[in-house]
Amino acid sequence: MADWQEITGGITAPRGYQAAGITAGLKPSGLPDLALIFSEVEAIAAGVFTTCQVKAACVEYCRQRLQAKQSARAILCNAGQANAATGNQGWFDALESALAIAQALNISSESVLLASTGVIGQRIKMDALRSGIPKVVAALSDTASDAAAGAIITTDLVTKSIALETTISDRPVRIGGIAKGSGMIHPNMATMLAFVTCDAVVSPHLWQQMLARAADRSFNSITVDGDTSTNDSLIALANGQSRTPAIIEWGAEAEKLEAMLTAVCQHLAKAIARDGEGATCLIEVEVTGAHDEISARQIAKTIAGSSLVKSAIFGRDPNWGRIAAAAGRAGVPFEQENLQIKLGDFLMLENGQPLTFDRAAASAYLKKASVGAYLQQDTVLISVNVGNGYGVGKAWGCDLSYDYVKINAEYTT
């Protein structure tokens, strides 16, 4: 069993954090569009960002801030405009946003991190942002995680939130997180944003390492449509308000904290994949027998991202040949005669040889997942073994439905 428990509160569950989410007039829909996360004290900060060569101004801003100082107190996120591919003026808008929220909070602008989501090529509506900043600061509350989660979404159908608690040195330690993302999801750290808060005391170097590994095992292991965003950002704060002894080197306590951080990130990542635009189910791919974890994850992510596999799942067609083909083109060497493929409990290929299976029952398994409870009985499991290695990796995706094209064909019109 996991050495932690799920609790309520999201990003405000850890001690010393407040959040807010308001409608500032940034979105044409009139829905909430400005979120703020605030730590009562300076917090160790870490980030993992998109590797896309076309980066939003907020991504470049955060990279520079975290290189100069690995701490922060506030994260401001606007929805509606991505502020990506907006030239010099987009950069100046980011700087102005950071300065404005810093002045409203009476903190240094160097303690502010930024995130944006929305349409690429559109600047932030600065008049609306300026008017919204006093309102979002006034709305700060230690019970407003849900409001913040609702203010960062775009095409998402549901908000994504989680909080976990464990014990370190006989004191409770909590990690909370919120995320957004539904389309343009194929992170290379899609539009994907995730914010994590923690009240442990941990060194900046360790916290960044933990976050990078957690990202690889969660957000970098999901795909919806194969498109990496200009704005992908994962930002994590650790403010030390649990009053536990500082974790400054690798050991049992660091391992426990990273495991819980990874669990938070994986929950949010799966929620993003399940909420893929037009999706009817979550796909979980587990690959075993690879040379190492990286190789196993690469095969798993290739299968999860295959348009042919995703289409077959949507059509409730147990076409395992598409799974085999995707595994074979992942760029990871393995012997074909070692390949094994299972769909749920249905063994379809063993030692590279096709097996007879109940196709009607396998199709019914796929249909059942499409009507299952959200993130509970709505998961299609694909298990692939490629040999006798120790590498194990997982990836998550979703099926590809007609609605994905409908949603994206007229996104800006």
Short mmCIF file of C-alpha atoms in Angstrom, two decimals:
data_model
loop_
_atom_site.label_atom_id
_atom_site.label_comp_id
_atom_site.label_asym_id
_atom_site.label_seq_id
_atom_site.Cartn_x
_atom_site.Cartn_y
_atom_site.Cartn_z
CA MET A 1 0.00 0.00 0.00
CA ALA A 2 1.06 3.60 -0.60
CA ASP A 3 2.66 5.35 2.33
CA TRP A 4 0.25 8.28 2.14
CA GLN A 5 -3.44 9.08 2.08
CA GLU A 6 -5.60 11.29 -0.10
CA ILE A 7 -6.98 14.39 1.58
CA THR A 8 -9.09 17.35 0.54
CA GLY A 9 -7.86 20.83 -0.20
CA GLY A 10 -5.88 20.59 -3.44
CA ILE A 11 -3.09 23.16 -3.64
CA THR A 12 -4.16 24.82 -0.39
CA ALA A 13 -3.97 21.56 1.61
CA PRO A 14 -0.26 22.06 2.43
CA ARG A 15 0.36 24.58 5.19
CA GLY A 16 1.02 28.20 4.34
CA TYR A 17 -0.66 28.44 0.93
CA GLN A 18 -3.58 30.44 -0.39
CA ALA A 19 -5.16 30.48 -3.84
CA ALA A 20 -7.75 32.35 -5.85
CA GLY A 21 -9.56 32.09 -9.14
CA ILE A 22 -11.67 34.88 -10.62
CA THR A 23 -13.26 36.16 -13.83
CA ALA A 24 -11.16 39.05 -15.11
CA GLY A 25 -12.61 39.31 -18.61
CA LEU A 26 -9.75 37.57 -20.40
CA LYS A 27 -11.90 34.82 -21.93
CA PRO A 28 -14.61 35.72 -24.45
CA SER A 29 -16.85 33.16 -22.71
CA GLY A 30 -16.97 35.16 -19.49
CA LEU A 31 -15.79 32.13 -17.49
CA PRO A 32 -13.10 32.32 -14.75
CA ASP A 33 -9.74 33.12 -16.31
CA LEU A 34 -7.23 34.40 -13.73
CA ALA A 35 -5.66 32.27 -10.99
CA LEU A 36 -3.18 33.04 -8.23
CA ILE A 37 -1.24 30.71 -5.93
CA PHE A 38 0.50 32.38 -2.98
CA SER A 39 2.86 31.11 -0.30
CA GLU A 40 2.89 32.98 2.97
CA VAL A 41 6.68 32.61 3.08
CA GLU A 42 9.39 32.28 0.44
CA ALA A 43 9.27 28.76 -0.99
CA ILE A 44 11.83 26.65 -2.79
CA ALA A 45 10.77 26.61 -6.45
CA ALA A 46 11.40 24.14 -9.25
CA GLY A 47 10.12 23.95 -12.78
CA VAL A 48 10.01 21.77 -15.86
CA PHE A 49 9.03 23.45 -19.12
CA THR A 50 8.30 22.78 -22.76
CA THR A 51 11.19 21.94 -25.08
CA CYS A 52 9.27 23.39 -28.03
CA GLN A 53 11.43 25.94 -29.87
CA VAL A 54 8.45 28.30 -30.00
CA LYS A 55 8.04 29.19 -26.32
CA ALA A 56 5.52 31.45 -24.64
CA ALA A 57 6.84 34.56 -22.90
CA CYS A 58 5.87 33.12 -19.51
CA VAL A 59 8.02 30.03 -20.11
CA GLU A 60 11.11 32.08 -20.94
CA TYR A 61 10.35 34.38 -18.01
CA CYS A 62 10.15 31.45 -15.55
CA ARG A 63 13.31 29.87 -16.91
CA GLN A 64 15.24 33.08 -16.31
CA ARG A 65 13.73 33.63 -12.87
CA LEU A 66 14.52 30.10 -11.68
CA GLN A 67 18.06 30.28 -13.02
CA ALA A 68 18.63 33.45 -11.02
CA LYS A 69 16.82 32.39 -7.85
CA GLN A 70 15.36 28.99 -6.93
CA SER A 71 12.57 30.35 -4.81
CA ALA A 72 9.24 32.11 -5.24
CA ARG A 73 6.10 33.16 -3.41
CA ALA A 74 3.49 33.57 -6.12
CA ILE A 75 2.33 31.95 -9.37
CA LEU A 76 0.00 34.01 -11.57
CA CYS A 77 -1.80 32.19 -14.39
CA ASN A 78 -4.04 33.71 -17.03
CA ALA A 79 -6.33 31.74 -19.36
CA GLY A 80 -7.63 32.91 -22.72
CA GLN A 81 -4.41 34.05 -24.38
CA ALA A 82 -1.24 31.95 -24.57
CA ASN A 83 1.04 34.97 -25.05
CA ALA A 84 3.16 32.73 -27.30
CA ALA A 85 4.61 33.91 -30.62
CA THR A 86 3.76 37.49 -29.60
CA GLY A 87 7.22 39.03 -30.10
CA ASN A 88 8.84 41.65 -27.87
CA GLN A 89 5.50 43.04 -26.72
CA GLY A 90 4.52 39.65 -25.30
CA TRP A 91 7.72 39.69 -23.23
CA PHE A 92 6.99 43.19 -21.95
CA ASP A 93 3.46 42.06 -21.06
CA ALA A 94 4.91 39.22 -19.00
CA LEU A 95 7.23 41.58 -17.15
CA GLU A 96 4.39 43.99 -16.47
CA SER A 97 2.17 41.16 -15.21
CA ALA A 98 4.83 40.03 -12.74
CA LEU A 99 5.47 43.55 -11.49
CA ALA A 100 1.77 44.30 -11.07
CA ILE A 101 1.01 41.18 -9.01
CA ALA A 102 4.19 41.70 -6.96
CA GLN A 103 3.17 45.25 -6.06
CA ALA A 104 -0.34 44.10 -5.15
CA LEU A 105 1.09 41.39 -2.88
CA ASN A 106 3.85 43.67 -1.53
CA ILE A 107 6.59 41.23 -2.56
CA SER A 108 9.54 41.38 -4.96
CA SER A 109 8.77 40.73 -8.62
CA GLU A 110 11.67 38.26 -8.50
CA SER A 111 9.43 36.08 -6.32
CA VAL A 112 6.71 35.83 -8.98
CA LEU A 113 6.34 33.03 -11.55
CA LEU A 114 3.97 33.17 -14.51
CA ALA A 115 1.91 30.84 -16.68
CA SER A 116 -0.47 31.44 -19.57
CA THR A 117 -2.84 29.30 -21.61
CA GLY A 118 -5.12 29.97 -24.54
CA VAL A 119 -4.80 30.81 -28.20
CA ILE A 120 -1.25 30.98 -29.59
CA GLY A 121 -0.39 34.30 -31.21
CA GLN A 122 -2.60 36.36 -28.93
CA ARG A 123 -1.23 38.76 -26.33
CA ILE A 124 -2.72 38.90 -22.86
CA LYS A 125 -5.58 41.39 -22.61
CA MET A 126 -3.59 43.67 -20.35
CA ASP A 127 -6.40 46.09 -19.49
CA ALA A 128 -8.46 43.18 -18.17
CA LEU A 129 -5.45 41.74 -16.36
CA ARG A 130 -4.61 45.04 -14.70
CA SER A 131 -8.18 45.38 -13.46
CA GLY A 132 -8.27 41.76 -12.33
CA ILE A 133 -5.12 41.75 -10.23
CA PRO A 134 -6.56 43.60 -7.20
CA LYS A 135 -9.60 41.32 -7.36
CA VAL A 136 -7.61 38.08 -7.50
CA VAL A 137 -5.44 39.22 -4.57
CA ALA A 138 -8.54 40.12 -2.57
CA ALA A 139 -9.98 36.67 -3.30
CA LEU A 140 -7.00 34.77 -1.84
CA SER A 141 -8.15 32.07 0.56
CA ASP A 142 -6.82 28.86 2.07
CA THR A 143 -9.95 27.09 0.76
CA ALA A 144 -9.91 28.36 -2.83
CA SER A 145 -8.00 25.57 -4.60
CA ASP A 146 -11.08 24.62 -6.63
CA ALA A 147 -11.55 28.22 -7.75
CA ALA A 148 -7.95 28.37 -8.97
CA ALA A 149 -8.31 25.03 -10.74
CA GLY A 150 -11.40 26.33 -12.52
CA ALA A 151 -9.71 29.54 -13.63
CA ILE A 152 -6.85 27.88 -15.52
CA ILE A 153 -8.86 25.58 -17.81
CA THR A 154 -9.66 26.16 -21.49
CA THR A 155 -11.24 23.26 -23.43
CA ASP A 156 -11.13 21.02 -20.34
CA LEU A 157 -14.43 19.41 -19.40
CA VAL A 158 -13.39 18.90 -15.77
CA THR A 159 -10.94 20.46 -13.34
CA LYS A 160 -7.96 18.42 -12.14
CA SER A 161 -6.93 18.46 -8.49
CA ILE A 162 -5.37 16.20 -5.85
CA ALA A 163 -3.81 16.38 -2.37
CA LEU A 164 -1.89 13.72 -0.46
CA GLU A 165 -0.48 13.52 3.06
CA THR A 166 2.30 11.42 4.57
CA THR A 167 4.38 11.51 7.76
CA ILE A 168 8.02 12.53 7.94
CA SER A 169 9.82 12.70 11.29
CA ASP A 170 6.46 12.16 13.02
CA ARG A 171 4.95 15.26 11.43
CA PRO A 172 2.41 15.46 8.59
CA VAL A 173 3.70 16.56 5.20
CA ARG A 174 1.33 17.42 2.39
CA ILE A 175 1.55 17.87 -1.37
CA GLY A 176 -1.28 19.34 -3.44
CA GLY A 177 -1.66 19.95 -7.13
CA ILE A 178 -3.90 21.31 -9.85
CA ALA A 179 -3.54 21.00 -13.62
CA LYS A 180 -5.19 21.84 -16.90
CA GLY A 181 -5.01 20.27 -20.31
CA SER A 182 -7.26 18.52 -22.80
CA GLY A 183 -5.84 19.08 -26.27
CA MET A 184 -2.34 19.75 -27.64
CA ILE A 185 -1.07 17.17 -25.19
CA HIS A 186 2.26 15.46 -25.88
CA PRO A 187 4.54 17.11 -23.32
CA ASN A 188 8.25 17.21 -23.84
CA MET A 189 9.36 18.69 -20.63
CA ALA A 190 0.09 20.14 -24.20
CA THR A 191 -1.56 23.17 -23.61
CA MET A 192 -0.60 21.67 -20.35
CA LEU A 193 -0.08 23.46 -17.05
CA ALA A 194 0.42 21.95 -13.61
CA PHE A 195 1.12 23.59 -10.27
CA VAL A 196 2.23 21.72 -7.16
CA THR A 197 2.53 22.94 -3.58
CA CYS A 198 4.33 21.21 -0.72
CA ASP A 199 5.05 22.14 2.90
CA ALA A 200 8.21 20.05 3.36
CA VAL A 201 11.68 21.50 3.86
CA VAL A 202 13.83 20.36 0.95
CA SER A 203 16.98 21.66 -0.73
CA PRO A 204 16.55 23.42 -4.11
CA HIS A 205 18.81 20.92 -5.86
CA LEU A 206 16.92 17.88 -4.58
CA TRP A 207 13.51 19.47 -5.25
CA GLN A 208 14.41 20.16 -8.89
CA GLN A 209 15.72 16.63 -9.33
CA MET A 210 12.60 15.13 -7.77
CA LEU A 211 10.34 17.21 -9.98
CA ALA A 212 12.21 16.32 -13.16
CA ARG A 213 11.97 12.61 -12.43
CA ALA A 214 8.32 12.90 -11.44
CA ALA A 215 7.62 14.73 -14.71
CA ASP A 216 9.22 11.96 -16.75
CA ARG A 217 7.04 9.38 -15.02
CA SER A 218 3.83 11.38 -15.36
CA PHE A 219 3.35 14.39 -17.64
CA ASN A 220 6.06 13.27 -20.05
CA SER A 221 4.32 9.89 -20.26
CA ILE A 222 0.94 11.10 -21.49
CA THR A 223 -0.34 11.93 -24.94
CA VAL A 224 -3.65 12.98 -26.44
CA ASP A 225 -2.85 14.11 -29.96
CA GLY A 226 0.93 14.18 -30.39
CA ASP A 227 1.17 17.98 -30.31
CA THR A 228 3.60 19.59 -27.88
CA SER A 229 2.52 23.03 -26.68
CA THR A 230 4.36 26.32 -26.57
CA ASN A 231 3.31 26.79 -22.94
CA ASP A 232 3.81 23.45 -21.14
CA SER A 233 4.84 24.25 -17.58
CA LEU A 234 5.12 22.27 -14.35
CA ILE A 235 5.97 24.46 -11.37
CA ALA A 236 6.39 23.18 -7.81
CA LEU A 237 6.81 25.12 -4.56
CA ALA A 238 8.03 23.78 -1.20
CA ASN A 239 7.71 26.30 1.63
CA GLY A 240 8.88 24.32 4.67
CA GLN A 241 5.82 25.11 6.80
CA SER A 242 5.47 21.48 7.94
CA ARG A 243 8.41 22.28 10.25
CA THR A 244 10.02 18.93 9.51
CA PRO A 245 13.82 18.54 9.42
CA ALA A 246 15.34 19.72 6.15
CA ILE A 247 15.80 17.08 3.47
CA ILE A 248 19.16 17.97 1.97
CA GLU A 249 20.45 14.63 0.69
CA TRP A 250 19.09 11.43 -0.76
CA GLY A 251 17.73 8.94 1.78
CA ALA A 252 14.54 7.32 3.03
CA GLU A 253 12.74 10.62 3.68
CA ALA A 254 13.70 12.05 0.30
CA GLU A 255 12.56 8.84 -1.36
CA LYS A 256 9.20 9.02 0.41
CA LEU A 257 8.71 12.66 -0.56
CA GLU A 258 9.57 11.99 -4.21
CA ALA A 259 7.24 8.99 -4.34
CA MET A 260 4.35 11.13 -3.10
CA LEU A 261 5.27 13.94 -5.50
CA THR A 262 5.26 11.41 -8.35
CA ALA A 263 1.87 10.09 -7.25
CA VAL A 264 0.41 13.62 -7.32
CA CYS A 265 1.85 14.24 -10.77
CA GLN A 266 0.64 10.89 -12.11
CA HIS A 267 -2.90 11.52 -10.87
CA LEU A 268 -2.99 14.90 -12.58
CA ALA A 269 -1.39 13.50 -15.75
CA LYS A 270 -3.94 10.70 -16.01
CA ALA A 271 -6.74 13.19 -15.44
CA ILE A 272 -5.43 15.24 -18.37
CA ALA A 273 -5.21 12.20 -20.64
CA ARG A 274 -8.71 11.06 -19.68
CA ASP A 275 -10.07 14.53 -20.40
CA GLY A 276 -8.55 14.50 -23.88
CA GLU A 277 -10.72 16.37 -26.33
CA GLY A 278 -13.53 14.08 -27.44
CA ALA A 279 -12.20 11.10 -25.47
CA THR A 280 -14.45 8.36 -24.08
CA CYS A 281 -11.88 6.42 -22.05
CA LEU A 282 -8.36 6.45 -20.60
CA ILE A 283 -5.72 4.16 -22.10
CA GLU A 284 -2.97 2.86 -19.82
CA VAL A 285 -0.04 1.08 -21.44
CA GLU A 286 2.46 -0.88 -19.35
CA VAL A 287 5.61 -2.24 -20.97
CA THR A 288 7.84 -4.77 -19.23
CA GLY A 289 10.97 -6.67 -20.16
CA ALA A 290 12.80 -3.73 -21.74
CA HIS A 291 16.47 -2.96 -21.19
CA ASP A 292 15.69 -0.02 -18.88
CA GLU A 293 12.86 2.23 -17.69
CA ILE A 294 13.48 4.86 -20.37
CA SER A 295 13.18 2.28 -23.15
CA ALA A 296 10.02 0.82 -21.63
CA ARG A 297 8.42 4.27 -21.35
CA GLN A 298 9.34 5.07 -24.95
CA ILE A 299 7.54 1.96 -26.22
CA ALA A 300 4.56 2.62 -23.96
CA LYS A 301 4.23 6.24 -25.07
CA THR A 302 4.49 5.28 -28.74
CA ILE A 303 1.63 2.81 -28.33
CA ALA A 304 -0.48 5.27 -26.34
CA GLY A 305 0.10 7.93 -28.98
CA SER A 306 -0.61 5.80 -32.05
CA SER A 307 -3.57 7.23 -33.97
CA LEU A 308 -4.35 3.74 -35.24
CA VAL A 309 -4.37 2.24 -31.74
CA LYS A 310 -6.44 5.14 -30.42
CA SER A 311 -8.93 4.84 -33.28
CA ALA A 312 -9.29 1.08 -32.74
CA ILE A 313 -10.03 1.63 -29.05
CA PHE A 314 -12.71 4.18 -29.96
CA GLY A 315 -14.20 1.69 -32.45
CA ARG A 316 -14.12 -1.02 -29.73
CA ASP A 317 -11.98 -3.10 -32.09
CA PRO A 318 -9.43 -5.39 -30.35
CA ASN A 319 -6.96 -4.98 -33.21
CA TRP A 320 -3.77 -6.00 -31.43
CA GLY A 321 -1.77 -5.80 -34.67
CA ARG A 322 -1.76 -2.02 -34.34
CA ILE A 323 -0.28 -2.35 -30.85
CA ALA A 324 2.46 -4.62 -32.16
CA ALA A 325 3.26 -2.24 -35.02
CA ALA A 326 3.45 0.76 -32.68
CA ALA A 327 5.77 -1.11 -30.31
CA GLY A 328 7.98 -2.03 -33.24
CA ARG A 329 8.44 1.55 -34.45
CA ALA A 330 9.23 3.03 -31.05
CA GLY A 331 12.95 3.05 -31.81
CA VAL A 332 13.75 0.54 -29.07
CA PRO A 333 15.40 -2.75 -30.16
CA PHE A 334 13.78 -6.01 -29.04
CA GLU A 335 13.35 -9.51 -30.44
CA GLN A 336 10.03 -10.01 -32.21
CA GLU A 337 9.75 -13.61 -30.95
CA ASN A 338 9.68 -12.30 -27.35
CA LEU A 339 6.69 -10.01 -27.88
CA GLN A 340 3.59 -10.53 -25.72
CA ILE A 341 0.43 -8.42 -25.90
CA LYS A 342 -2.59 -8.36 -23.58
CA LEU A 343 -5.72 -6.23 -23.74
CA GLY A 344 -7.17 -6.24 -20.25
CA ASP A 345 -7.21 -9.95 -19.33
CA PHE A 346 -7.20 -11.08 -22.97
CA LEU A 347 -3.87 -12.60 -24.05
CA MET A 348 -3.56 -12.01 -27.79
CA LEU A 349 0.08 -12.60 -28.64
CA GLU A 350 2.59 -14.84 -26.87
CA ASN A 351 6.25 -15.35 -27.84
CA GLY A 352 5.56 -13.54 -31.09
CA GLN A 353 2.76 -15.97 -32.00
CA PRO A 354 -0.92 -14.93 -32.42
CA LEU A 355 -3.39 -16.63 -30.11
CA THR A 356 -7.08 -17.37 -30.41
CA PHE A 357 -9.18 -15.16 -28.11
CA ASP A 358 -12.82 -14.19 -27.67
CA ARG A 359 -13.06 -11.12 -29.92
CA ALA A 360 -16.64 -10.34 -28.88
CA ALA A 361 -15.71 -10.39 -25.20
CA ALA A 362 -12.63 -8.22 -25.85
CA SER A 363 -14.79 -5.72 -27.72
CA ALA A 364 -17.26 -5.74 -24.84
CA TYR A 365 -14.34 -4.93 -22.49
CA LEU A 366 -13.60 -1.81 -24.53
CA LYS A 367 -17.26 -0.80 -24.58
CA LYS A 368 -17.51 -1.18 -20.81
CA ALA A 369 -14.57 1.18 -20.27
CA SER A 370 -16.25 3.85 -22.40
CA VAL A 371 -19.15 4.06 -19.94
CA GLY A 372 -17.14 3.50 -16.74
CA ALA A 373 -16.87 5.92 -13.85
CA TYR A 374 -14.35 8.74 -14.37
CA LEU A 375 -10.79 7.63 -13.51
CA GLN A 376 -12.16 4.48 -11.91
CA GLN A 377 -13.73 1.98 -14.33
CA ASP A 378 -12.99 3.94 -17.53
CA THR A 379 -9.49 2.61 -18.19
CA VAL A 380 -8.40 0.31 -21.01
CA LEU A 381 -5.29 -1.63 -19.97
CA ILE A 382 -2.73 -2.63 -22.60
CA SER A 383 0.13 -4.83 -21.35
CA VAL A 384 3.18 -5.47 -23.52
CA ASN A 385 6.25 -7.56 -22.73
CA VAL A 386 9.29 -7.29 -24.99
CA GLY A 387 11.85 -9.55 -23.33
CA ASN A 388 13.61 -10.42 -20.10
CA GLY A 389 14.99 -7.03 -19.13
CA TYR A 390 14.27 -5.20 -15.90
CA GLY A 391 12.86 -2.08 -17.53
CA VAL A 392 9.24 -1.26 -16.73
CA GLY A 393 7.42 1.82 -17.97
CA LYS A 394 3.92 3.22 -18.22
CA ALA A 395 2.21 5.77 -20.43
CA TRP A 396 -1.31 7.11 -20.62
CA GLY A 397 -3.47 8.36 -23.45
CA CYS A 398 -7.06 8.31 -24.64
CA ASP A 399 -9.07 7.11 -27.59
CA LEU A 400 -9.46 9.22 -30.73
CA SER A 401 -13.07 10.09 -31.51
CA TYR A 402 -14.91 12.07 -34.17
CA ASP A 403 -15.37 14.87 -31.65
CA TYR A 404 -11.63 15.60 -31.52
CA VAL A 405 -11.75 16.86 -35.09
CA LYS A 406 -14.96 18.79 -34.45
CA ILE A 407 -13.45 20.56 -31.45
CA ASN A 408 -10.22 21.52 -33.19
CA ALA A 409 -11.42 22.21 -36.73
CA GLU A 410 -12.95 25.55 -35.74
CA TYR A 411 -10.94 26.39 -32.62
CA THR A 412 -10.42 30.09 -33.42
CA THR A 413 -13.48 30.66 -35.60
#
